Amino acid sequence: MAPTAAVHPKTFTFHGVTREDPYAWLRADNWREVMTDPGVLGEEIRAYLEAENAYTKAGMAATESQQAALFAEMKARLKEDDSSVPSPDGGYAYYHRYEVGGQHPVFCRKVLGKETEEILLDGNREAEGESFFRVIACEHSPDHRFLAYAADRNGSEQYVVSFKDLQSGTKLSDILAGAQGSIAWANDGKTLFYVTLDAEHRPSKVFRHRLGSDPAEDVLVYAEPDPGFFIGLDVSESRRFIVISAHDHTTSEVRVISADRPEEAPRLIAARDSGVEYEVSDQGERFVILTNADDAIDFKIVEAPLDNPARSAWKDLVPHRPGCLILSLLTFKDYLVRLEREDGVPRAVITTLADNAEHAVAFDEQAYSLGLLPGYLYDTNMLRFVYSSLTTPMRTYDYSMDKRERVLLKEQEIPSGHNPGDYVSERVFATGHDDAEIPISLVRHSTTPVDGSAPVLLYGYGAYGHATPAGFSANRFSLIDRGFIYAIAHVRGGTDKGYGWYLDGKLANKANSFRDFVSAGEALVARGLTRKGRIVAHGGSAGGLLVGAAVNMAPDLFGGVIAEVPFVDVLTTMCDKELPLTPPEWPEWGNPIEDRQAYDTIAAYSPYDNVAAKDYPAILVTAGLTDPRVTYWEPAKWVAKLRALKTGNNPLFLKTNMSAGHGGAAGRFDKLIEVALAYSFALMLCGAESGQRPGR
């Protein structure tokens, strides 16, 4: 029998509107402590979550052999003894690799020209005895003597920074707790900058630590006074500056510190101006700045003197071009590189400083993913980038910016085999409710029928301006090889069609994201690729909001929903300013505490608040107990309310990872277990082929 959550009504009143929440009790009063120590969760809440886990296990029991088969084949596509392409720095080449059977990366280096390997940090040994372990940062000092690394041991994204003396091989006694994970070395090789979390789990302060000193005596370098702004930390490509950024989703402010003089106070580049974003690099005697200032909606690049970087001194270097979104910027001693996207297609553009000549690096496929890989070298003519497509595994290239030649360094190996020619990828468009053209990226096996009988897994995200790349994922071929069409709906809220595409899917325009997703599904039906009830919607986090809202709007369109750590209790969360992400998220969703219109807008689409007595399709929901981004009670409350109100007999499952956070399991094999559960759910619903295609 399905678990039934107890009802303990609690009322909330904003703008004269009183709302009753029957499942508010699932939010533990000691949620901050739970993130650090899951064992302190209250017994009533724990009992409910564990009952849901047991119900999910029983409900999916018939698929256990299929889950095992999916896990085995996904693992077989994973090169177990894989390694990253070494990145040169000084007299060394740094890289990470995996061992056969190893869950976590091993960080290593070699002396250039020699084959003897030095292990800097063995993630597998560090993870021994831990139910969760993830390294978010692992950085060597500029003199190559020390290693600093930040590790999360419970999934709450509260990191501890530790140090190792690479000369002696011993760990130092310096321990920096309560960290956010961003770290940056000064050039003396003894000073480390790091970011700490406040009581609400927000990255709000930058400290300076001197190796060998008491962390309690670390110097506060910068404290962000606005709870709506988060702190980021980096080192410029030239290594001349420590870069401190304060930002929300629409506004940023940057300060720099000389990496040669770490005791200096941070210097402001340009004061924050609501709605203006900027990122800072340096090159020669100038700062190079990527910004949307002066109504450059798709961003432009400006320059300013090192001694006068204020807005008044900014001069256009790469002017704004509407419809061509500049995504990122890399500086080298003699080159300027920008990654931009136009008509949904990315390209890298290189400018040679000697003559200001430009040329682009692009590929011929209809849809693909392209990313720049910053290295340690600044005075170099080599640019490293990665490329993949829906059918082509990831390829890593070094590109000679002067000779304009690319060299393939590595191609992602699929040990069990992969032939791109067996698959068909294309980009089609759906027409939205307001005639907007919504891109949809598709990939299927060449033998999959396109007569309407094929099931579709329709993925979407659509928030924060994040575009969903049309890149390669080995895992998804476990569905594709069983007859699924895999589709990505590039809905508004992302920047897939430029920054305006993002603006048209946020705040008062947020409903466009959900309507676009429904339009994408309807377009696949209208094209004869599938039919109603054969589409499984898939989204995670803000993408979970997307699929949650879409299934409220059009439950009969979908045969199932996979909602991973879904942000579904939007109104309650955005009215709770104690939660880690609430103040920084107001520019994305609106502030319903202060703004009645924002309250009404969110109330109209929040999936939890709009659950009704409908015949919902089958739904699988996941959560992480120590998740600081989408707290565990959001998916738990949603499932409780769905179970109480939904009609029909379609299954509804909640799986809470009791020892992980937002990203789920950290180990690369453990992660595949979670994917296998989701894919088995989709296969169970749509009755696709039970085995792989002949010859695969």
PDB file of C-alpha atoms in Angstrom, residues 329-605:
ATOM      1  CA  LEU A 329      36.098  34.893 -22.888  1.00  0.00           C
ATOM      2  CA  LEU A 330      39.688  33.671 -22.620  1.00  0.00           C
ATOM      3  CA  THR A 331      42.768  35.861 -22.741  1.00  0.00           C
ATOM      4  CA  PHE A 332      46.269  34.861 -23.777  1.00  0.00           C
ATOM      5  CA  LYS A 333      49.384  36.994 -24.082  1.00  0.00           C
ATOM      6  CA  ASP A 334      48.939  37.443 -27.840  1.00  0.00           C
ATOM      7  CA  TYR A 335      45.372  36.300 -28.449  1.00  0.00           C
ATOM      8  CA  LEU A 336      41.819  36.977 -27.375  1.00  0.00           C
ATOM      9  CA  VAL A 337      39.340  34.108 -27.658  1.00  0.00           C
ATOM     10  CA  ARG A 338      35.585  34.305 -27.305  1.00  0.00           C
ATOM     11  CA  LEU A 339      32.980  31.564 -27.403  1.00  0.00           C
ATOM     12  CA  GLU A 340      29.743  32.738 -28.981  1.00  0.00           C
ATOM     13  CA  ARG A 341      26.475  31.221 -30.151  1.00  0.00           C
ATOM     14  CA  GLU A 342      24.348  32.368 -33.070  1.00  0.00           C
ATOM     15  CA  ASP A 343      21.221  30.629 -34.371  1.00  0.00           C
ATOM     16  CA  GLY A 344      21.801  27.990 -31.717  1.00  0.00           C
ATOM     17  CA  VAL A 345      25.243  27.038 -33.089  1.00  0.00           C
ATOM     18  CA  PRO A 346      28.432  27.703 -31.073  1.00  0.00           C
ATOM     19  CA  ARG A 347      31.809  28.775 -32.445  1.00  0.00           C
ATOM     20  CA  ALA A 348      35.139  29.944 -31.080  1.00  0.00           C
ATOM     21  CA  VAL A 349      36.486  33.227 -32.471  1.00  0.00           C
ATOM     22  CA  ILE A 350      40.197  34.013 -32.151  1.00  0.00           C
ATOM     23  CA  THR A 351      41.594  37.540 -32.416  1.00  0.00           C
ATOM     24  CA  THR A 352      45.338  37.940 -33.007  1.00  0.00           C
ATOM     25  CA  LEU A 353      46.445  41.041 -31.131  1.00  0.00           C
ATOM     26  CA  ALA A 354      49.316  41.856 -33.475  1.00  0.00           C
ATOM     27  CA  ASP A 355      46.981  42.741 -36.350  1.00  0.00           C
ATOM     28  CA  ASN A 356      43.464  42.378 -34.829  1.00  0.00           C
ATOM     29  CA  ALA A 357      42.682  39.698 -37.423  1.00  0.00           C
ATOM     30  CA  GLU A 358      39.790  37.388 -36.505  1.00  0.00           C
ATOM     31  CA  HIS A 359      38.989  33.843 -37.523  1.00  0.00           C
ATOM     32  CA  ALA A 360      36.471  31.298 -36.283  1.00  0.00           C
ATOM     33  CA  VAL A 361      36.622  27.625 -35.341  1.00  0.00           C
ATOM     34  CA  ALA A 362      33.383  25.787 -36.058  1.00  0.00           C
ATOM     35  CA  PHE A 363      32.087  22.365 -37.089  1.00  0.00           C
ATOM     36  CA  ASP A 364      29.768  21.092 -39.794  1.00  0.00           C
ATOM     37  CA  GLU A 365      27.135  19.205 -37.795  1.00  0.00           C
ATOM     38  CA  GLN A 366      23.621  20.560 -37.497  1.00  0.00           C
ATOM     39  CA  ALA A 367      23.769  20.645 -33.687  1.00  0.00           C
ATOM     40  CA  TYR A 368      26.788  20.209 -31.437  1.00  0.00           C
ATOM     41  CA  SER A 369      28.429  21.261 -28.193  1.00  0.00           C
ATOM     42  CA  LEU A 370      31.678  23.261 -28.027  1.00  0.00           C
ATOM     43  CA  GLY A 371      33.553  24.275 -24.888  1.00  0.00           C
ATOM     44  CA  LEU A 372      36.825  26.084 -24.209  1.00  0.00           C
ATOM     45  CA  LEU A 373      39.255  24.498 -21.737  1.00  0.00           C
ATOM     46  CA  PRO A 374      41.351  27.072 -19.867  1.00  0.00           C
ATOM     47  CA  GLY A 375      44.822  25.746 -19.143  1.00  0.00           C
ATOM     48  CA  TYR A 376      47.676  26.943 -16.963  1.00  0.00           C
ATOM     49  CA  LEU A 377      49.634  28.594 -19.793  1.00  0.00           C
ATOM     50  CA  TYR A 378      49.137  32.257 -20.691  1.00  0.00           C
ATOM     51  CA  ASP A 379      52.056  32.826 -23.072  1.00  0.00           C
ATOM     52  CA  THR A 380      51.070  30.194 -25.623  1.00  0.00           C
ATOM     53  CA  ASN A 381      49.618  29.905 -29.105  1.00  0.00           C
ATOM     54  CA  MET A 382      47.640  26.759 -28.245  1.00  0.00           C
ATOM     55  CA  LEU A 383      43.915  26.791 -27.500  1.00  0.00           C
ATOM     56  CA  ARG A 384      42.331  23.655 -26.081  1.00  0.00           C
ATOM     57  CA  PHE A 385      38.658  22.916 -26.651  1.00  0.00           C
ATOM     58  CA  VAL A 386      36.208  20.010 -26.482  1.00  0.00           C
ATOM     59  CA  TYR A 387      33.607  19.110 -29.063  1.00  0.00           C
ATOM     60  CA  SER A 388      30.808  16.581 -29.176  1.00  0.00           C
ATOM     61  CA  SER A 389      27.391  16.123 -30.721  1.00  0.00           C
ATOM     62  CA  LEU A 390      24.340  14.024 -30.025  1.00  0.00           C
ATOM     63  CA  THR A 391      25.944  11.151 -31.935  1.00  0.00           C
ATOM     64  CA  THR A 392      29.685  11.927 -31.681  1.00  0.00           C
ATOM     65  CA  PRO A 393      31.601  11.210 -28.444  1.00  0.00           C
ATOM     66  CA  MET A 394      33.634  13.996 -26.870  1.00  0.00           C
ATOM     67  CA  ARG A 395      36.817  14.992 -28.669  1.00  0.00           C
ATOM     68  CA  THR A 396      39.575  17.111 -27.145  1.00  0.00           C
ATOM     69  CA  TYR A 397      41.633  19.254 -29.501  1.00  0.00           C
ATOM     70  CA  ASP A 398      44.651  21.513 -29.304  1.00  0.00           C
ATOM     71  CA  TYR A 399      44.325  24.318 -31.814  1.00  0.00           C
ATOM     72  CA  SER A 400      47.284  26.338 -33.052  1.00  0.00           C
ATOM     73  CA  MET A 401      45.990  29.890 -33.097  1.00  0.00           C
ATOM     74  CA  ASP A 402      48.779  31.119 -35.405  1.00  0.00           C
ATOM     75  CA  LYS A 403      48.884  28.181 -37.842  1.00  0.00           C
ATOM     76  CA  ARG A 404      45.116  27.640 -37.627  1.00  0.00           C
ATOM     77  CA  GLU A 405      45.519  23.894 -37.322  1.00  0.00           C
ATOM     78  CA  ARG A 406      43.802  21.534 -34.913  1.00  0.00           C
ATOM     79  CA  VAL A 407      45.219  18.339 -33.462  1.00  0.00           C
ATOM     80  CA  LEU A 408      42.997  15.658 -31.973  1.00  0.00           C
ATOM     81  CA  LEU A 409      44.410  14.797 -28.545  1.00  0.00           C
ATOM     82  CA  LYS A 410      41.756  12.421 -27.322  1.00  0.00           C
ATOM     83  CA  GLU A 411      38.433  10.954 -28.347  1.00  0.00           C
ATOM     84  CA  GLN A 412      36.093   9.610 -25.697  1.00  0.00           C
ATOM     85  CA  GLU A 413      36.383   5.851 -25.868  1.00  0.00           C
ATOM     86  CA  ILE A 414      33.270   3.694 -25.609  1.00  0.00           C
ATOM     87  CA  PRO A 415      34.725   0.254 -24.732  1.00  0.00           C
ATOM     88  CA  SER A 416      31.565  -1.637 -25.641  1.00  0.00           C
ATOM     89  CA  GLY A 417      31.477   0.096 -29.026  1.00  0.00           C
ATOM     90  CA  HIS A 418      29.699   3.016 -30.619  1.00  0.00           C
ATOM     91  CA  ASN A 419      29.139   3.729 -34.295  1.00  0.00           C
ATOM     92  CA  PRO A 420      27.829   7.275 -34.904  1.00  0.00           C
ATOM     93  CA  GLY A 421      26.566   6.123 -38.283  1.00  0.00           C
ATOM     94  CA  ASP A 422      23.958   3.955 -36.555  1.00  0.00           C
ATOM     95  CA  TYR A 423      22.140   7.042 -35.342  1.00  0.00           C
ATOM     96  CA  VAL A 424      20.272   9.980 -36.775  1.00  0.00           C
ATOM     97  CA  SER A 425      20.303  13.433 -35.176  1.00  0.00           C
ATOM     98  CA  GLU A 426      18.421  16.486 -36.297  1.00  0.00           C
ATOM     99  CA  ARG A 427      17.019  19.776 -35.105  1.00  0.00           C
ATOM    100  CA  VAL A 428      13.352  20.541 -35.609  1.00  0.00           C
ATOM    101  CA  PHE A 429      11.148  23.369 -34.387  1.00  0.00           C
ATOM    102  CA  ALA A 430       7.866  23.619 -32.537  1.00  0.00           C
ATOM    103  CA  THR A 431       5.594  26.620 -32.838  1.00  0.00           C
ATOM    104  CA  GLY A 432       4.778  28.066 -29.431  1.00  0.00           C
ATOM    105  CA  HIS A 433       1.490  29.496 -28.183  1.00  0.00           C
ATOM    106  CA  ASP A 434       2.698  32.965 -29.258  1.00  0.00           C
ATOM    107  CA  ASP A 435       4.270  31.747 -32.538  1.00  0.00           C
ATOM    108  CA  ALA A 436       7.784  31.557 -31.085  1.00  0.00           C
ATOM    109  CA  GLU A 437       9.942  28.918 -32.790  1.00  0.00           C
ATOM    110  CA  ILE A 438      11.180  26.451 -30.164  1.00  0.00           C
ATOM    111  CA  PRO A 439      14.228  24.363 -31.144  1.00  0.00           C
ATOM    112  CA  ILE A 440      14.130  20.634 -30.412  1.00  0.00           C
ATOM    113  CA  SER A 441      17.257  18.488 -30.743  1.00  0.00           C
ATOM    114  CA  LEU A 442      16.537  14.842 -31.571  1.00  0.00           C
ATOM    115  CA  VAL A 443      18.585  11.664 -31.720  1.00  0.00           C
ATOM    116  CA  ARG A 444      17.361   8.151 -32.525  1.00  0.00           C
ATOM    117  CA  HIS A 445      18.603   4.857 -33.876  1.00  0.00           C
ATOM    118  CA  SER A 446      18.487   4.747 -37.660  1.00  0.00           C
ATOM    119  CA  THR A 447      16.081   1.782 -37.502  1.00  0.00           C
ATOM    120  CA  THR A 448      13.658   3.387 -35.039  1.00  0.00           C
ATOM    121  CA  PRO A 449      10.325   3.872 -36.804  1.00  0.00           C
ATOM    122  CA  VAL A 450       9.060   7.411 -37.283  1.00  0.00           C
ATOM    123  CA  ASP A 451       5.430   6.359 -37.704  1.00  0.00           C
ATOM    124  CA  GLY A 452       4.226   7.561 -34.313  1.00  0.00           C
ATOM    125  CA  SER A 453       4.865   4.316 -32.470  1.00  0.00           C
ATOM    126  CA  ALA A 454       8.201   5.252 -30.885  1.00  0.00           C
ATOM    127  CA  PRO A 455       8.330   6.469 -27.292  1.00  0.00           C
ATOM    128  CA  VAL A 456      10.102   9.757 -26.600  1.00  0.00           C
ATOM    129  CA  LEU A 457      12.096  10.921 -23.626  1.00  0.00           C
ATOM    130  CA  LEU A 458      11.672  14.706 -23.695  1.00  0.00           C
ATOM    131  CA  TYR A 459      14.238  16.572 -21.610  1.00  0.00           C
ATOM    132  CA  GLY A 460      14.121  20.236 -20.641  1.00  0.00           C
ATOM    133  CA  TYR A 461      15.568  22.764 -18.215  1.00  0.00           C
ATOM    134  CA  GLY A 462      14.819  26.390 -19.146  1.00  0.00           C
ATOM    135  CA  ALA A 463      16.100  28.573 -16.292  1.00  0.00           C
ATOM    136  CA  TYR A 464      18.919  30.901 -15.212  1.00  0.00           C
ATOM    137  CA  GLY A 465      19.949  31.457 -18.811  1.00  0.00           C
ATOM    138  CA  HIS A 466      21.508  27.983 -18.974  1.00  0.00           C
ATOM    139  CA  ALA A 467      21.426  26.561 -22.491  1.00  0.00           C
ATOM    140  CA  THR A 468      21.177  22.802 -22.900  1.00  0.00           C
ATOM    141  CA  PRO A 469      24.005  21.743 -25.232  1.00  0.00           C
ATOM    142  CA  ALA A 470      23.401  19.215 -27.961  1.00  0.00           C
ATOM    143  CA  GLY A 471      26.291  17.157 -26.641  1.00  0.00           C
ATOM    144  CA  PHE A 472      27.090  13.476 -26.277  1.00  0.00           C
ATOM    145  CA  SER A 473      25.897  11.299 -23.424  1.00  0.00           C
ATOM    146  CA  ALA A 474      26.803   7.625 -23.490  1.00  0.00           C
ATOM    147  CA  ASN A 475      24.116   6.728 -20.955  1.00  0.00           C
ATOM    148  CA  ARG A 476      21.160   7.833 -23.036  1.00  0.00           C
ATOM    149  CA  PHE A 477      21.924   5.216 -25.707  1.00  0.00           C
ATOM    150  CA  SER A 478      20.492   2.614 -23.330  1.00  0.00           C
ATOM    151  CA  LEU A 479      17.126   4.164 -24.172  1.00  0.00           C
ATOM    152  CA  ILE A 480      17.883   4.996 -27.788  1.00  0.00           C
ATOM    153  CA  ASP A 481      19.018   1.436 -28.518  1.00  0.00           C
ATOM    154  CA  ARG A 482      15.704   0.213 -27.109  1.00  0.00           C
ATOM    155  CA  GLY A 483      13.633   2.274 -29.506  1.00  0.00           C
ATOM    156  CA  PHE A 484      13.329   5.606 -27.724  1.00  0.00           C
ATOM    157  CA  ILE A 485      13.713   8.920 -29.479  1.00  0.00           C
ATOM    158  CA  TYR A 486      15.707  11.227 -27.208  1.00  0.00           C
ATOM    159  CA  ALA A 487      14.635  14.860 -27.484  1.00  0.00           C
ATOM    160  CA  ILE A 488      15.842  18.106 -25.901  1.00  0.00           C
ATOM    161  CA  ALA A 489      13.369  20.972 -25.798  1.00  0.00           C
ATOM    162  CA  HIS A 490      15.347  24.227 -25.842  1.00  0.00           C
ATOM    163  CA  VAL A 491      12.629  26.195 -24.089  1.00  0.00           C
ATOM    164  CA  ARG A 492      12.623  29.833 -23.086  1.00  0.00           C
ATOM    165  CA  GLY A 493      14.415  30.550 -19.834  1.00  0.00           C
ATOM    166  CA  GLY A 494      17.699  29.313 -21.325  1.00  0.00           C
ATOM    167  CA  THR A 495      19.933  31.254 -23.725  1.00  0.00           C
ATOM    168  CA  ASP A 496      19.687  28.682 -26.502  1.00  0.00           C
ATOM    169  CA  LYS A 497      18.491  31.422 -28.883  1.00  0.00           C
ATOM    170  CA  GLY A 498      20.241  34.357 -27.232  1.00  0.00           C
ATOM    171  CA  TYR A 499      19.835  36.328 -24.025  1.00  0.00           C
ATOM    172  CA  GLY A 500      16.384  37.526 -25.064  1.00  0.00           C
ATOM    173  CA  TRP A 501      15.295  33.870 -25.035  1.00  0.00           C
ATOM    174  CA  TYR A 502      16.241  33.848 -21.356  1.00  0.00           C
ATOM    175  CA  LEU A 503      14.419  37.081 -20.549  1.00  0.00           C
ATOM    176  CA  ASP A 504      11.281  35.734 -22.210  1.00  0.00           C
ATOM    177  CA  GLY A 505      11.270  32.782 -19.787  1.00  0.00           C
ATOM    178  CA  LYS A 506      11.762  34.376 -16.367  1.00  0.00           C
ATOM    179  CA  LEU A 507       9.854  36.475 -13.817  1.00  0.00           C
ATOM    180  CA  ALA A 508       6.451  37.473 -15.243  1.00  0.00           C
ATOM    181  CA  ASN A 509       7.272  35.528 -18.440  1.00  0.00           C
ATOM    182  CA  LYS A 510       8.076  32.243 -16.670  1.00  0.00           C
ATOM    183  CA  ALA A 511       4.964  30.479 -17.950  1.00  0.00           C
ATOM    184  CA  ASN A 512       6.488  30.627 -21.445  1.00  0.00           C
ATOM    185  CA  SER A 513       8.968  27.935 -20.378  1.00  0.00           C
ATOM    186  CA  PHE A 514       6.213  25.516 -19.420  1.00  0.00           C
ATOM    187  CA  ARG A 515       4.065  26.270 -22.444  1.00  0.00           C
ATOM    188  CA  ASP A 516       7.112  25.822 -24.707  1.00  0.00           C
ATOM    189  CA  PHE A 517       7.732  22.374 -23.227  1.00  0.00           C
ATOM    190  CA  VAL A 518       4.135  21.356 -23.851  1.00  0.00           C
ATOM    191  CA  SER A 519       4.345  22.807 -27.380  1.00  0.00           C
ATOM    192  CA  ALA A 520       7.493  20.746 -28.005  1.00  0.00           C
ATOM    193  CA  GLY A 521       5.723  17.549 -26.994  1.00  0.00           C
ATOM    194  CA  GLU A 522       2.686  18.401 -29.102  1.00  0.00           C
ATOM    195  CA  ALA A 523       4.931  19.151 -32.091  1.00  0.00           C
ATOM    196  CA  LEU A 524       6.542  15.705 -31.867  1.00  0.00           C
ATOM    197  CA  VAL A 525       3.065  14.191 -31.930  1.00  0.00           C
ATOM    198  CA  ALA A 526       1.978  16.397 -34.835  1.00  0.00           C
ATOM    199  CA  ARG A 527       5.091  15.395 -36.795  1.00  0.00           C
ATOM    200  CA  GLY A 528       4.133  11.752 -36.428  1.00  0.00           C
ATOM    201  CA  LEU A 529       7.233  10.879 -34.391  1.00  0.00           C
ATOM    202  CA  THR A 530       5.223   9.670 -31.401  1.00  0.00           C
ATOM    203  CA  ARG A 531       1.744   9.943 -29.918  1.00  0.00           C
ATOM    204  CA  LYS A 532       0.124  11.196 -26.750  1.00  0.00           C
ATOM    205  CA  GLY A 533       0.895   9.042 -23.760  1.00  0.00           C
ATOM    206  CA  ARG A 534       4.210   7.890 -25.291  1.00  0.00           C
ATOM    207  CA  ILE A 535       6.245  10.870 -24.065  1.00  0.00           C
ATOM    208  CA  VAL A 536       8.206  10.677 -20.814  1.00  0.00           C
ATOM    209  CA  ALA A 537       9.067  14.154 -19.523  1.00  0.00           C
ATOM    210  CA  HIS A 538      12.451  14.446 -17.816  1.00  0.00           C
ATOM    211  CA  GLY A 539      13.872  17.350 -15.852  1.00  0.00           C
ATOM    212  CA  GLY A 540      15.927  18.016 -12.758  1.00  0.00           C
ATOM    213  CA  SER A 541      16.092  20.903 -10.275  1.00  0.00           C
ATOM    214  CA  ALA A 542      14.635  23.910 -12.152  1.00  0.00           C
ATOM    215  CA  GLY A 543      13.948  21.394 -14.931  1.00  0.00           C
ATOM    216  CA  GLY A 544      11.856  19.523 -12.354  1.00  0.00           C
ATOM    217  CA  LEU A 545       9.779  22.679 -12.007  1.00  0.00           C
ATOM    218  CA  LEU A 546       9.453  22.677 -15.796  1.00  0.00           C
ATOM    219  CA  VAL A 547       8.072  19.142 -16.018  1.00  0.00           C
ATOM    220  CA  GLY A 548       5.995  19.571 -12.852  1.00  0.00           C
ATOM    221  CA  ALA A 549       4.251  22.637 -14.246  1.00  0.00           C
ATOM    222  CA  ALA A 550       3.882  21.053 -17.694  1.00  0.00           C
ATOM    223  CA  VAL A 551       2.197  17.934 -16.328  1.00  0.00           C
ATOM    224  CA  ASN A 552      -0.283  20.116 -14.432  1.00  0.00           C
ATOM    225  CA  MET A 553      -1.067  21.865 -17.732  1.00  0.00           C
ATOM    226  CA  ALA A 554      -1.305  18.809 -19.997  1.00  0.00           C
ATOM    227  CA  PRO A 555      -1.336  15.541 -18.028  1.00  0.00           C
ATOM    228  CA  ASP A 556      -2.700  13.517 -20.947  1.00  0.00           C
ATOM    229  CA  LEU A 557       0.237  14.467 -23.190  1.00  0.00           C
ATOM    230  CA  PHE A 558       2.705  12.494 -21.110  1.00  0.00           C
ATOM    231  CA  GLY A 559       2.987   8.812 -20.387  1.00  0.00           C
ATOM    232  CA  GLY A 560       5.326   9.502 -17.495  1.00  0.00           C
ATOM    233  CA  VAL A 561       7.436  12.061 -15.675  1.00  0.00           C
ATOM    234  CA  ILE A 562      10.939  11.726 -14.226  1.00  0.00           C
ATOM    235  CA  ALA A 563      11.513  14.653 -11.861  1.00  0.00           C
ATOM    236  CA  GLU A 564      14.952  14.659 -10.244  1.00  0.00           C
ATOM    237  CA  VAL A 565      15.396  16.895  -7.169  1.00  0.00           C
ATOM    238  CA  PRO A 566      12.558  19.036  -8.570  1.00  0.00           C
ATOM    239  CA  PHE A 567      12.039  22.661  -7.558  1.00  0.00           C
ATOM    240  CA  VAL A 568       8.277  22.292  -7.219  1.00  0.00           C
ATOM    241  CA  ASP A 569       7.321  24.212  -4.066  1.00  0.00           C
ATOM    242  CA  VAL A 570       8.273  27.543  -5.592  1.00  0.00           C
ATOM    243  CA  LEU A 571       5.889  29.844  -3.753  1.00  0.00           C
ATOM    244  CA  THR A 572       6.735  28.549  -0.273  1.00  0.00           C
ATOM    245  CA  THR A 573      10.453  28.605  -0.961  1.00  0.00           C
ATOM    246  CA  MET A 574      10.491  32.088  -2.460  1.00  0.00           C
ATOM    247  CA  CYS A 575       8.564  33.326   0.602  1.00  0.00           C
ATOM    248  CA  ASP A 576      11.133  31.781   2.982  1.00  0.00           C
ATOM    249  CA  LYS A 577      14.100  34.140   3.090  1.00  0.00           C
ATOM    250  CA  GLU A 578      15.968  31.889   5.535  1.00  0.00           C
ATOM    251  CA  LEU A 579      16.618  29.267   2.865  1.00  0.00           C
ATOM    252  CA  PRO A 580      20.047  29.312   1.183  1.00  0.00           C
ATOM    253  CA  LEU A 581      18.986  30.239  -2.326  1.00  0.00           C
ATOM    254  CA  THR A 582      15.900  32.371  -1.742  1.00  0.00           C
ATOM    255  CA  PRO A 583      17.260  35.978  -1.769  1.00  0.00           C
ATOM    256  CA  PRO A 584      19.673  35.281  -4.676  1.00  0.00           C
ATOM    257  CA  GLU A 585      16.803  33.710  -6.618  1.00  0.00           C
ATOM    258  CA  TRP A 586      14.406  36.646  -6.432  1.00  0.00           C
ATOM    259  CA  PRO A 587      15.816  38.215  -9.637  1.00  0.00           C
ATOM    260  CA  GLU A 588      14.994  34.940 -11.409  1.00  0.00           C
ATOM    261  CA  TRP A 589      11.517  34.207 -10.071  1.00  0.00           C
ATOM    262  CA  GLY A 590      10.403  37.418  -8.365  1.00  0.00           C
ATOM    263  CA  ASN A 591      10.064  38.374  -4.712  1.00  0.00           C
ATOM    264  CA  PRO A 592       6.591  37.279  -3.592  1.00  0.00           C
ATOM    265  CA  ILE A 593       7.157  38.688  -0.111  1.00  0.00           C
ATOM    266  CA  GLU A 594       7.341  42.277  -1.348  1.00  0.00           C
ATOM    267  CA  ASP A 595       5.602  42.083  -4.723  1.00  0.00           C
ATOM    268  CA  ARG A 596       1.947  41.025  -4.979  1.00  0.00           C
ATOM    269  CA  GLN A 597       2.242  40.549  -8.745  1.00  0.00           C
ATOM    270  CA  ALA A 598       5.194  38.197  -8.268  1.00  0.00           C
ATOM    271  CA  TYR A 599       3.199  36.321  -5.626  1.00  0.00           C
ATOM    272  CA  ASP A 600       0.266  35.848  -7.974  1.00  0.00           C
ATOM    273  CA  THR A 601       2.505  34.860 -10.902  1.00  0.00           C
ATOM    274  CA  ILE A 602       4.323  32.180  -8.917  1.00  0.00           C
ATOM    275  CA  ALA A 603       1.116  30.957  -7.288  1.00  0.00           C
ATOM    276  CA  ALA A 604      -0.363  30.419 -10.746  1.00  0.00           C
ATOM    277  CA  TYR A 605       2.358  27.981 -11.859  1.00  0.00           C
TER     278      TYR A 605
END
